XYZ file of C-alpha atoms in Angstrom:
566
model
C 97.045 -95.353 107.677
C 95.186 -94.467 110.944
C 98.121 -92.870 112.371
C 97.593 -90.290 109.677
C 94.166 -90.286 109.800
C 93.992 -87.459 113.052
C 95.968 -85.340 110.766
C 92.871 -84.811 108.355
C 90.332 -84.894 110.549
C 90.376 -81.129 110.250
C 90.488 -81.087 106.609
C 87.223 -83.020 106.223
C 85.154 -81.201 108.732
C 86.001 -78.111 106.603
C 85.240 -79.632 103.553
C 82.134 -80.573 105.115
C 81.076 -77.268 106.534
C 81.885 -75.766 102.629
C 79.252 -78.222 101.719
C 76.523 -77.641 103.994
C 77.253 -73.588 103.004
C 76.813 -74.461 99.236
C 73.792 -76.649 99.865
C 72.255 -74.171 101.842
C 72.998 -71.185 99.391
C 71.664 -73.331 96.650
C 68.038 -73.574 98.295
C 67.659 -70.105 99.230
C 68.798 -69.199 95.689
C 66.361 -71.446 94.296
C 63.599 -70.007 96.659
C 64.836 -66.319 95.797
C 64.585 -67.591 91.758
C 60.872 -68.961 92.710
C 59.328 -66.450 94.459
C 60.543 -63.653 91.427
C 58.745 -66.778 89.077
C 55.671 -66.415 90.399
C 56.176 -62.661 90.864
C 56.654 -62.402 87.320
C 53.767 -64.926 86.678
C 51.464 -62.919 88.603
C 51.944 -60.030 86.492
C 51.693 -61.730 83.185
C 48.521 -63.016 84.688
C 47.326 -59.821 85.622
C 48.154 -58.378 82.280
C 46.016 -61.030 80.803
C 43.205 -60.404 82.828
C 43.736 -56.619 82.423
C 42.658 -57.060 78.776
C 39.924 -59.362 79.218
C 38.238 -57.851 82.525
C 35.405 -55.371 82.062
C 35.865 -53.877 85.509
C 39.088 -51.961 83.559
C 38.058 -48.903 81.669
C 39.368 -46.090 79.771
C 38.389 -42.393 79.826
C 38.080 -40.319 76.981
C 41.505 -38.719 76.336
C 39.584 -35.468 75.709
C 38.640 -35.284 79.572
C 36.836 -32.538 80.131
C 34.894 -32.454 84.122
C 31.996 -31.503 82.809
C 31.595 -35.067 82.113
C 31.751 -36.297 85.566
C 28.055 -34.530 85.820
C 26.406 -37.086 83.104
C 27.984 -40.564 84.221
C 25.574 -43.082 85.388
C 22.389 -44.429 84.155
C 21.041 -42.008 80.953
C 17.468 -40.161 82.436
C 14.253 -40.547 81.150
C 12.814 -37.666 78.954
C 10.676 -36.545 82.544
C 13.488 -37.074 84.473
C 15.613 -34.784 82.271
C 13.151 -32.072 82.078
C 12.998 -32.261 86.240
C 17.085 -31.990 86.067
C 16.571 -28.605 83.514
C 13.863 -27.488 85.820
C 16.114 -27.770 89.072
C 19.107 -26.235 88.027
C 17.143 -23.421 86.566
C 15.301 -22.997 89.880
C 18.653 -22.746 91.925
C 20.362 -20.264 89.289
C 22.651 -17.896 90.823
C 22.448 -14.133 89.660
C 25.977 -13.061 88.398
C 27.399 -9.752 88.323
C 27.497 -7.792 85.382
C 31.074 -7.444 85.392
C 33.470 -10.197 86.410
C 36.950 -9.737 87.740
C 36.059 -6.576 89.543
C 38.930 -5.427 92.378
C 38.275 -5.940 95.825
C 36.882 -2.589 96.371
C 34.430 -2.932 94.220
C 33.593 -5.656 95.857
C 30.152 -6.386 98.623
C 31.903 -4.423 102.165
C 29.642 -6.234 104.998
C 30.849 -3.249 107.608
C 29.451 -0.621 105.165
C 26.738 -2.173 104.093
C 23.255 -1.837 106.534
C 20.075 -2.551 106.814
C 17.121 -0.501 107.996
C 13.684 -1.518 109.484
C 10.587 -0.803 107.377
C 8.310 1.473 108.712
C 7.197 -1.012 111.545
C 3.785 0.196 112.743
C 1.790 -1.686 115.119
C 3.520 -5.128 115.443
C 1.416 -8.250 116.629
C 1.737 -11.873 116.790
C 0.706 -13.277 113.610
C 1.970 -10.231 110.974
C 5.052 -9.916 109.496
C 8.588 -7.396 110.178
C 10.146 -6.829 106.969
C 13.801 -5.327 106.225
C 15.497 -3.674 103.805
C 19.512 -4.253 103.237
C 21.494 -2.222 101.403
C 24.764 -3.595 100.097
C 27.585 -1.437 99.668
C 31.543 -1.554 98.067
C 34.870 -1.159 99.830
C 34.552 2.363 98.597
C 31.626 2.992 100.288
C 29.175 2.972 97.038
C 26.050 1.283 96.525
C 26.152 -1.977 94.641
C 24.442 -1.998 91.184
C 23.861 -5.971 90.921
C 22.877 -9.013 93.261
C 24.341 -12.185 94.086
C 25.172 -11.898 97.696
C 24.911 -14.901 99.881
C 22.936 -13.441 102.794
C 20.638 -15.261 105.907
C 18.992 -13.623 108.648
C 16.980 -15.243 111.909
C 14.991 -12.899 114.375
C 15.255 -14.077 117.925
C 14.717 -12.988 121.170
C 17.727 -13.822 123.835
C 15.486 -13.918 127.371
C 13.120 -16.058 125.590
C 15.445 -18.362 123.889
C 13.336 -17.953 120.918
C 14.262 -17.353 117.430
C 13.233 -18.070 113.716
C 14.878 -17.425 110.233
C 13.869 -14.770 107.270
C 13.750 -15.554 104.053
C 16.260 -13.331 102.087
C 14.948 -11.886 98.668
C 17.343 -10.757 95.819
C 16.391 -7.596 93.871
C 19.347 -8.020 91.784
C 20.071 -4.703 92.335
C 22.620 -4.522 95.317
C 19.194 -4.275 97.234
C 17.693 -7.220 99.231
C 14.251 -7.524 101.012
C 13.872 -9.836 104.622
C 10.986 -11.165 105.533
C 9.947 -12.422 108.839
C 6.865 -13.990 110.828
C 6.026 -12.695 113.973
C 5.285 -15.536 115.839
C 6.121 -14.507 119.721
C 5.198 -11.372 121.761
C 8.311 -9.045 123.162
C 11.604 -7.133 122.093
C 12.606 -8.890 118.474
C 16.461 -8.179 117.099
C 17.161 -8.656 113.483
C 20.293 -10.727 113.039
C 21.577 -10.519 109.380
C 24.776 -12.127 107.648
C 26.631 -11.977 104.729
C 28.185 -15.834 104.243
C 29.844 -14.959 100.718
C 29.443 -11.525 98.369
C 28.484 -12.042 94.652
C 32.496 -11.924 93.714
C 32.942 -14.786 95.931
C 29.811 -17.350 94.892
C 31.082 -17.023 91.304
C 34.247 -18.435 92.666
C 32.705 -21.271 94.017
C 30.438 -22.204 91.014
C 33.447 -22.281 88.987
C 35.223 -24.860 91.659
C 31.955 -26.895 92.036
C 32.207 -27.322 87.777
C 36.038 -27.287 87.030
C 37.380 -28.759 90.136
C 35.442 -31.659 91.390
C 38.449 -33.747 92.464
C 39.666 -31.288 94.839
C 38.683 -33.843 97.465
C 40.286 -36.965 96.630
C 39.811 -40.554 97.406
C 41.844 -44.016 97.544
C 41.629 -47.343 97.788
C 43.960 -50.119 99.913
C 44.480 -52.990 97.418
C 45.752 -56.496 99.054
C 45.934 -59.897 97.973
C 48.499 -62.251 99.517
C 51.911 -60.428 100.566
C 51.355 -58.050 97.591
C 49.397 -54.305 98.331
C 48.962 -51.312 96.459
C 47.248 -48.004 96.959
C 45.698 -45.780 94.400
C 43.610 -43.066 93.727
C 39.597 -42.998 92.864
C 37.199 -40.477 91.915
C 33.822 -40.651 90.691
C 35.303 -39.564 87.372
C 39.459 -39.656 87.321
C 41.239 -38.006 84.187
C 42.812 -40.683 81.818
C 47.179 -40.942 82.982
C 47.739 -43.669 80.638
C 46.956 -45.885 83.323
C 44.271 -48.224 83.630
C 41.042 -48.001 85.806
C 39.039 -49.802 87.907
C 35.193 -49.426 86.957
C 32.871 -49.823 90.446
C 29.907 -48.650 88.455
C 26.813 -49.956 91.007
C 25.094 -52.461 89.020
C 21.490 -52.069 90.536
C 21.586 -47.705 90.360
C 24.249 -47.106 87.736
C 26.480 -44.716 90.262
C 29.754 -44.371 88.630
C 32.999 -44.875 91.003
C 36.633 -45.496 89.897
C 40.022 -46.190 91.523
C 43.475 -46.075 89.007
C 43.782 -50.157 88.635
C 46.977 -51.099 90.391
C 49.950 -52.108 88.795
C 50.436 -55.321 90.427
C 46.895 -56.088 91.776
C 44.047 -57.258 89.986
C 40.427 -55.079 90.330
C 39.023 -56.872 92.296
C 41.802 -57.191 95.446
C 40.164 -53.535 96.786
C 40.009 -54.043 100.846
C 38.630 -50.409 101.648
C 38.048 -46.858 100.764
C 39.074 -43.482 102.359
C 39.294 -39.908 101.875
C 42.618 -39.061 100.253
C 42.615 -35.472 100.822
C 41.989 -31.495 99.903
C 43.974 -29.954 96.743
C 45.619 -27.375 98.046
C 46.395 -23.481 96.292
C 42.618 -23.706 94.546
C 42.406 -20.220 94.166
C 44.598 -17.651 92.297
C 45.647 -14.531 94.694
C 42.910 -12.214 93.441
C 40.664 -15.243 94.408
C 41.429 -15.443 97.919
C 40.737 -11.537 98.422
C 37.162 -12.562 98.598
C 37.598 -15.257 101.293
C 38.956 -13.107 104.146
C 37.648 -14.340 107.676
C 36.870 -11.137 109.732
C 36.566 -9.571 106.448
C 34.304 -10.832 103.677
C 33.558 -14.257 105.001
C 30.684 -15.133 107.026
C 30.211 -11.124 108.921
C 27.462 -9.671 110.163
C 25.522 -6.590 108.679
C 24.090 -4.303 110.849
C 21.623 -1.694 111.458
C 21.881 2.012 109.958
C 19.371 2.696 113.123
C 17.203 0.426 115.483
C 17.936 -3.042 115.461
C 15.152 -4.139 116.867
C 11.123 -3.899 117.801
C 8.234 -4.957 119.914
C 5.989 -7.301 119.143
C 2.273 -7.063 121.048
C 0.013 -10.074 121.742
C -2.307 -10.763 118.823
C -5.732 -9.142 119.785
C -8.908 -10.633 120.175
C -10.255 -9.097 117.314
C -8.756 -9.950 114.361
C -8.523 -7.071 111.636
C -7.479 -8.383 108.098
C -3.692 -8.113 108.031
C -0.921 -8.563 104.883
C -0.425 -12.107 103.281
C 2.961 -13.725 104.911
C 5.733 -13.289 102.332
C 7.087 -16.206 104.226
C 6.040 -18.967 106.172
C 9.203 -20.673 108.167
C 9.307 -24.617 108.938
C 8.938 -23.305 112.620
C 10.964 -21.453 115.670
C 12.445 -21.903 118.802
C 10.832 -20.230 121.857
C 11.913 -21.284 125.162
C 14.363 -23.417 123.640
C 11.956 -25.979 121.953
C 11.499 -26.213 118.615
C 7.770 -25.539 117.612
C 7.075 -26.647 114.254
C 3.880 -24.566 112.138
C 2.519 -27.595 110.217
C 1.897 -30.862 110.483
C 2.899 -33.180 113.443
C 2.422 -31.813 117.006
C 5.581 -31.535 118.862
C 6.141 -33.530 121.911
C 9.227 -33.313 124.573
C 11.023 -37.244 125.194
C 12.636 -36.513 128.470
C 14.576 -38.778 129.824
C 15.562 -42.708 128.337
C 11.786 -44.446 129.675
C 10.039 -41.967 127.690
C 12.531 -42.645 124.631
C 12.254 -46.313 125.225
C 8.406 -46.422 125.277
C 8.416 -44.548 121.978
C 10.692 -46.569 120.079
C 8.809 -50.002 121.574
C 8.727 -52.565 118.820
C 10.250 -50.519 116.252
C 13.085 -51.155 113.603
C 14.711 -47.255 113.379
C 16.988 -47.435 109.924
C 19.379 -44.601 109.654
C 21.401 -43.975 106.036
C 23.685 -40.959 105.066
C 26.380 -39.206 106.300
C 28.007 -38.148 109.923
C 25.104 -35.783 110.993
C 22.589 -38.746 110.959
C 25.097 -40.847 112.957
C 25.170 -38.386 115.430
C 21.714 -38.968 116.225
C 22.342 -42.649 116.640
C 25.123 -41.301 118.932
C 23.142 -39.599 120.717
C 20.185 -42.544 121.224
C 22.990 -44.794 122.614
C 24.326 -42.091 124.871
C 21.094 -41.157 125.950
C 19.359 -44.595 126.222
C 21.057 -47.239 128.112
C 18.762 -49.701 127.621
C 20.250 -49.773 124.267
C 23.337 -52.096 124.051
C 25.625 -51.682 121.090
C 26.219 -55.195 118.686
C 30.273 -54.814 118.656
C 30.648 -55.150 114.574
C 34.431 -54.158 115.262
C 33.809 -51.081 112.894
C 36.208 -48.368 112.429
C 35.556 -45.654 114.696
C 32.991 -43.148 113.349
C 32.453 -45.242 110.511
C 30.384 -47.684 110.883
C 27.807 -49.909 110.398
C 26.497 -50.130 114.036
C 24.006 -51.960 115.070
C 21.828 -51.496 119.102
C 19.314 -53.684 120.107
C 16.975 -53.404 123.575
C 15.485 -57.234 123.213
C 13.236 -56.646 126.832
C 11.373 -53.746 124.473
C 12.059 -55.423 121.042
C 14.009 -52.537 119.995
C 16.239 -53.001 116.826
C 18.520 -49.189 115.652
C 20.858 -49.177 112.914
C 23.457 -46.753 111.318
C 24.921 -47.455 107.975
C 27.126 -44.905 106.159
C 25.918 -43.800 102.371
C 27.669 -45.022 99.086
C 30.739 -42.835 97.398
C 31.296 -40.100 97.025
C 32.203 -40.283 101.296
C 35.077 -38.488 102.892
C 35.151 -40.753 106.256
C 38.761 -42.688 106.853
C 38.339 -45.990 106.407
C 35.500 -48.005 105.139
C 36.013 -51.619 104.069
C 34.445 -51.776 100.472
C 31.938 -54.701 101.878
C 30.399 -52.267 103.420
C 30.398 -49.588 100.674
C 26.512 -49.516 99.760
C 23.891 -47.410 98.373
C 21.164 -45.964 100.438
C 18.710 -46.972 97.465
C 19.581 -50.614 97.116
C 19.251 -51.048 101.188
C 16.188 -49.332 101.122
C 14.472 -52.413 98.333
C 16.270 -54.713 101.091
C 13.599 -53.502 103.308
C 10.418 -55.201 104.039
C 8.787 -51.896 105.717
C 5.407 -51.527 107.487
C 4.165 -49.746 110.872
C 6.838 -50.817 112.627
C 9.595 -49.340 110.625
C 11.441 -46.052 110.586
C 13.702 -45.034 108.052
C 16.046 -41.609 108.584
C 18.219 -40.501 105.758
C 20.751 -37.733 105.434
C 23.386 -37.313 102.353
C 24.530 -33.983 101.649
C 27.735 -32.758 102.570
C 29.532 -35.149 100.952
C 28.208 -34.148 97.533
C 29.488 -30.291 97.890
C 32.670 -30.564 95.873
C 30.608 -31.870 92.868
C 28.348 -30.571 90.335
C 24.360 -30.453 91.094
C 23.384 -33.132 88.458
C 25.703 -35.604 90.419
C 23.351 -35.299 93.342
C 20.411 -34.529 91.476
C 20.866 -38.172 89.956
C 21.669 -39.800 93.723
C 18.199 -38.312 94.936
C 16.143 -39.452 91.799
C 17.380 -43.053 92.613
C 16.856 -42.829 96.427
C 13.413 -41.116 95.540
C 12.844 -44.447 93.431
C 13.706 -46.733 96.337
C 11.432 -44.376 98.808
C 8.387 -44.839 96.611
C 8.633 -48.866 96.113
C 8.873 -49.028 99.847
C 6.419 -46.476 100.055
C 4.267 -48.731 97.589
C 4.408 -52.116 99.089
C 4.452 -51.112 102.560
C 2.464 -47.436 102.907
C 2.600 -47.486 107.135
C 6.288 -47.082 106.924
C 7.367 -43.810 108.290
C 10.474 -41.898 106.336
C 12.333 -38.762 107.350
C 14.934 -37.000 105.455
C 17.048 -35.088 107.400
C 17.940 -31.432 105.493
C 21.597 -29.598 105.031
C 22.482 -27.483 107.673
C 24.678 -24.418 108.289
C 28.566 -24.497 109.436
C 31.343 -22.834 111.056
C 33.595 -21.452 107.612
C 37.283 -20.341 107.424
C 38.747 -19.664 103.946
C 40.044 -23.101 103.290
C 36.888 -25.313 104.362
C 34.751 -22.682 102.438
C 36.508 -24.400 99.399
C 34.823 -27.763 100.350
C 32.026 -27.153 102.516
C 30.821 -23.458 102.198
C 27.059 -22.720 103.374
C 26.597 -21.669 99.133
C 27.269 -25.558 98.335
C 24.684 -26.390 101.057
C 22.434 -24.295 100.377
C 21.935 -25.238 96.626
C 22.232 -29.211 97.222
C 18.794 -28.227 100.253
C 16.657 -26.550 97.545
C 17.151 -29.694 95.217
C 16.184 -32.164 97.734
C 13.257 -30.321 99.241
C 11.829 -30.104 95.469
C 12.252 -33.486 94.942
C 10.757 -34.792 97.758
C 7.917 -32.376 97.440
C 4.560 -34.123 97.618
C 5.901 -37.429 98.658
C 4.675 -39.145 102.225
C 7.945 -38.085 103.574
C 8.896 -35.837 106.302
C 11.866 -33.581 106.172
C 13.637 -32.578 109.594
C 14.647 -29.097 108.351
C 17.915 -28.811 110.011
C 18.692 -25.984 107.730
C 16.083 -23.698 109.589
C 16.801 -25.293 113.103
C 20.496 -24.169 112.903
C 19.858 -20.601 111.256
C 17.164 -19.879 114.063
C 19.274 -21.301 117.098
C 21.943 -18.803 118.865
C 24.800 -21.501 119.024
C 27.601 -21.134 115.948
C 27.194 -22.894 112.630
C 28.984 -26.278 113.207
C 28.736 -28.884 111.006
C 27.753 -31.108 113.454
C 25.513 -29.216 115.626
C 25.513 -28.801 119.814
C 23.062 -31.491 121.997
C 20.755 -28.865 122.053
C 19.605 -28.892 118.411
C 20.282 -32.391 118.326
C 17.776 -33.124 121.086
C 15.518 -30.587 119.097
C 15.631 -32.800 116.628
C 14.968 -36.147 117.692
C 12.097 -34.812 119.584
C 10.752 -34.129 116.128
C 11.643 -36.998 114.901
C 10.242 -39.049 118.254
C 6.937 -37.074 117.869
C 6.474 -38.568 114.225
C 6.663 -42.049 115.114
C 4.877 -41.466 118.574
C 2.198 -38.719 117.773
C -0.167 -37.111 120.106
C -3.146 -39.271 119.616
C -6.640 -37.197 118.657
C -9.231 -36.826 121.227
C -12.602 -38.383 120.232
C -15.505 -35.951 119.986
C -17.972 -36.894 122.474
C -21.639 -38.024 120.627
């Protein structure tokens, strides 16, 4: 027998390789037949919870964006009459006839203006213009409606303030504007968008509110998904995700995954632009060089002197207009209120903010004054949160001056790239997570990101941020809060979709009338853009920007009154 055994030596080592194989295929088929289990169980789970979960809600299969406007928590009787009261106040005049051709349309090259008879200028009266506006075909223009601003300024002085536009609804407009320097003034007026065009962008802002879209990363385990959210999304048969805020009542909503559960969201990001918005008549009236943001000038003299105010007074005309303030030699001079004051240099800055807790809430433009703090003040070192860039929150401390600055990002709607949905709050609910008092400052800034949507979606963000302002307001009456305003930008056809000066415009009159009268104070970036001679960017140059926070600086560090001597 063992002479033979040799002979199958080879046999049994393959028979026990075969085995090994077989036992080795059988585990990784079981572990294949396991993982679909649980795959499968997952999704039955899901399904289950997808019935039972409130966070999942259906739209109305008549969808209709007009309902996007009246989400959220239902108004008070007051607060619905203020809502009437502001959309009636920031009415846009339409033409008589819509769908007229292009060269019927407002011409900016043939259209002029021409100075009033001037007479003796001095500091303290006002220089008023009259504009024209004309067609393609060179004819007057029998209605109104054209987006127009205007700033007078003086180059060799550095000194400049805006006008204040007024709509006959005629095709004729009035300027106004104070004379607040002595020298050689030049008018500077602009047509942003004609009549033909605004209408175009009312109907986008009411019919097209998704045309920036959002989405949300979805994770749990090895599973992810990605969908898309809105503050409204039309029903797809599909699911959603409710993120309704439970303190305010702001509406948000992703598309519920089809594998994920609602509440596996790890972040939210801007999705997008819709593209091909307009139809090709449309885009006639969004022509850069043509019809889109071009200046209007003179039919003679574009400019005049100004004298000195003289000693004796004689009883001039009431001002039409009286600006936030002006620029002359490059500094910002406001007309009311606080007395401005230049922080040059970071000891300065640093002696200011001694002791203070500065809170900053909105959007990019406020971050860019935090930016510019930490850039400016290196006594302020940066608490590494390991935030995505531009995105926030950040957090700077100076502990040798007891120093504390913060920059938090507002709630949705937000078009920044990635922000991880911990940190997705409303400006409202930090602002009752405040304890306030002298030693706080609170800066807040959301506009832009509310462009794309109708007015009563803002409208509603302000009246709950108002809400917030006045309990902290209440409790805590030394603590100091500035809102910063919407400000002018550089516009090509496509961004004029999104972010157009109109949209702006409309979102600053609401939130100056709803702050009105509260112990607030607004940085009017609006009129510190239009008055400056840099371009309209979105985020302005370090020269505004310093501008700014010297305002800003001189409000929590004012120029102390001199006591009269007895």
């Amino acid at each position: 027998m063992e002479k033979y055994l040799p002979k199958y030596v080879p046999v049994f080592t393959l028979l026990a390789l075969s085995g090994l194989l077989f036992l080795l295929w059988n585990i990784t088929s079981l572990e294949s037949w396991n993982c679909q289990t649980a795959s499968t169980y997952y999704q039955l789970q899901n399904s289950i919870q997808s019935v039972l979960k409130t966070s999942e809600f259906l739209l109305p299969v008549e969808f209709n964006y007009s309902f996007c406007a009246h989400l959220g928590q239902e108004p008070s009787a007051e607060e619905a009459r203020e809502e009437s009261y502001l959309l009636k106040s920031i009415a846009w005049p339409e033409p008589s006839m819509l769908g007229l051709p292009l060269r019927q349309s407002s011409d900016p090259a043939q259209s002029y203006y021409t100075i009033q008879d001037p007479g003796d200028l001095q500091v303290g009266g006002q220089f008023v213009v009259k504009v024209q506006m004309q067609n393609f075909l060179g004819q007057p223009k029998k209605h109104g409606g054209d987006f127009l601003v205007a700033r007078l300024h003086t180059p060799e002085l550095a000194a400049g303030v805006a006008g204040q536009v007024h709509d006959h609804n005629n095709g004729n407009y009035t300027v106004f504007f104070p004379l607040l320097w002595a020298g050689v003034v030049q008018v500077e007026l602009t047509m942003i968008h004609s009549s033909e065009a605004v209408m175009i962008l009312r109907r986008l802002r009411e019919e097209q509110s998704d045309r920036v879209f959002f989405k949300s990363l979805f994770r749990s385990g090895y599973l992810s998904e990605t969908t898309l959210c809105n503050l409204c999304l039309p029903l797809k048969q599909q699911p959603l995700c409710n993120y309704t805020d439970p303190q305010t009542g702001e509406p948000w909503f992703c598309y519920k995954p089809k594998m994920l559960d609602c509440d596996t969201r790890i972040n939210h990001s801007k999705g997008g632009y819709k593209k091909h918005l307009l139809t090709v008549y449309e885009s006639q009236f969004f022509h850069s060089g043509v019809n889109l943001k071009i200046p209007i000038h003179s039919a003679g003299v574009d400019n005049v002197t100004v004298l000195p105010a003289s000693k004796v007074r004689t009883k001039g005309k009431h001002l039409k207009f009286t600006p936030s303030g002006y620029y002359y030699q490059g500094s910002w001079k406001p007309l009311s209120g606080v007395v401005m004051r230049q922080f040059n240099g970071s000891s300065v800055i640093t002696q200011c903010l001694r002791g203070k807790m500065v809170y900053m809430y909105g959007d990019s433009t406020v971050r860019q004054w935090y930016e510019y703090l930490i850039a400016h003040v290196p006594e302020l070192k940066e608490f590494n949160f390991h935030s995505p860039k531009n995105v926030g929150p950040y957090m700077a401390i100076d502990s040798n001056h007891n120093i504390l600055l913060r920059y938090r990002c507002h709630g949705p709607p937000i078009r920044f790239t990635s922000v991880f949905s911990a940190e997705m709050r409303y400006i409202s609910n930090e602002l009752d997570g405040l304890r306030g008092g002298s030693d706080t400052v609170v800066v807040i800034s959301i506009w832009s990101h509310f462009s794309t949507f109708p007015v009563q979606v803002y409208i509603r963000r302000l009246r709950h941020i108002r809400r917030a302002v006045i309990r902290l307001l209440n409790r805590e009456p030394a603590t100091l809060v500035l809102i910063r305003t919407a400000n002018l930008q550089k516009l090509d056809p496509e961004s004029s979709m999104f972010n157009s000066d109109w949209y702006s415009q409309q979102l600053d009159a609401v939130l100056r009338a709803m702050f009105k009268g509260l112990n607030v104070q607004l940085v009017d970036a609006w009129e510190m853009t239009l008055a400056h001679h840099h371009p309209h960017q979105l985020h302005p140059p370090p020269d505004i920007i310093s501008n700014m926070l010297n305002f800003v600086l001189s409000h929590i560090c004012p120029v102390r009154k001199k006591r009269r001597q007895g």
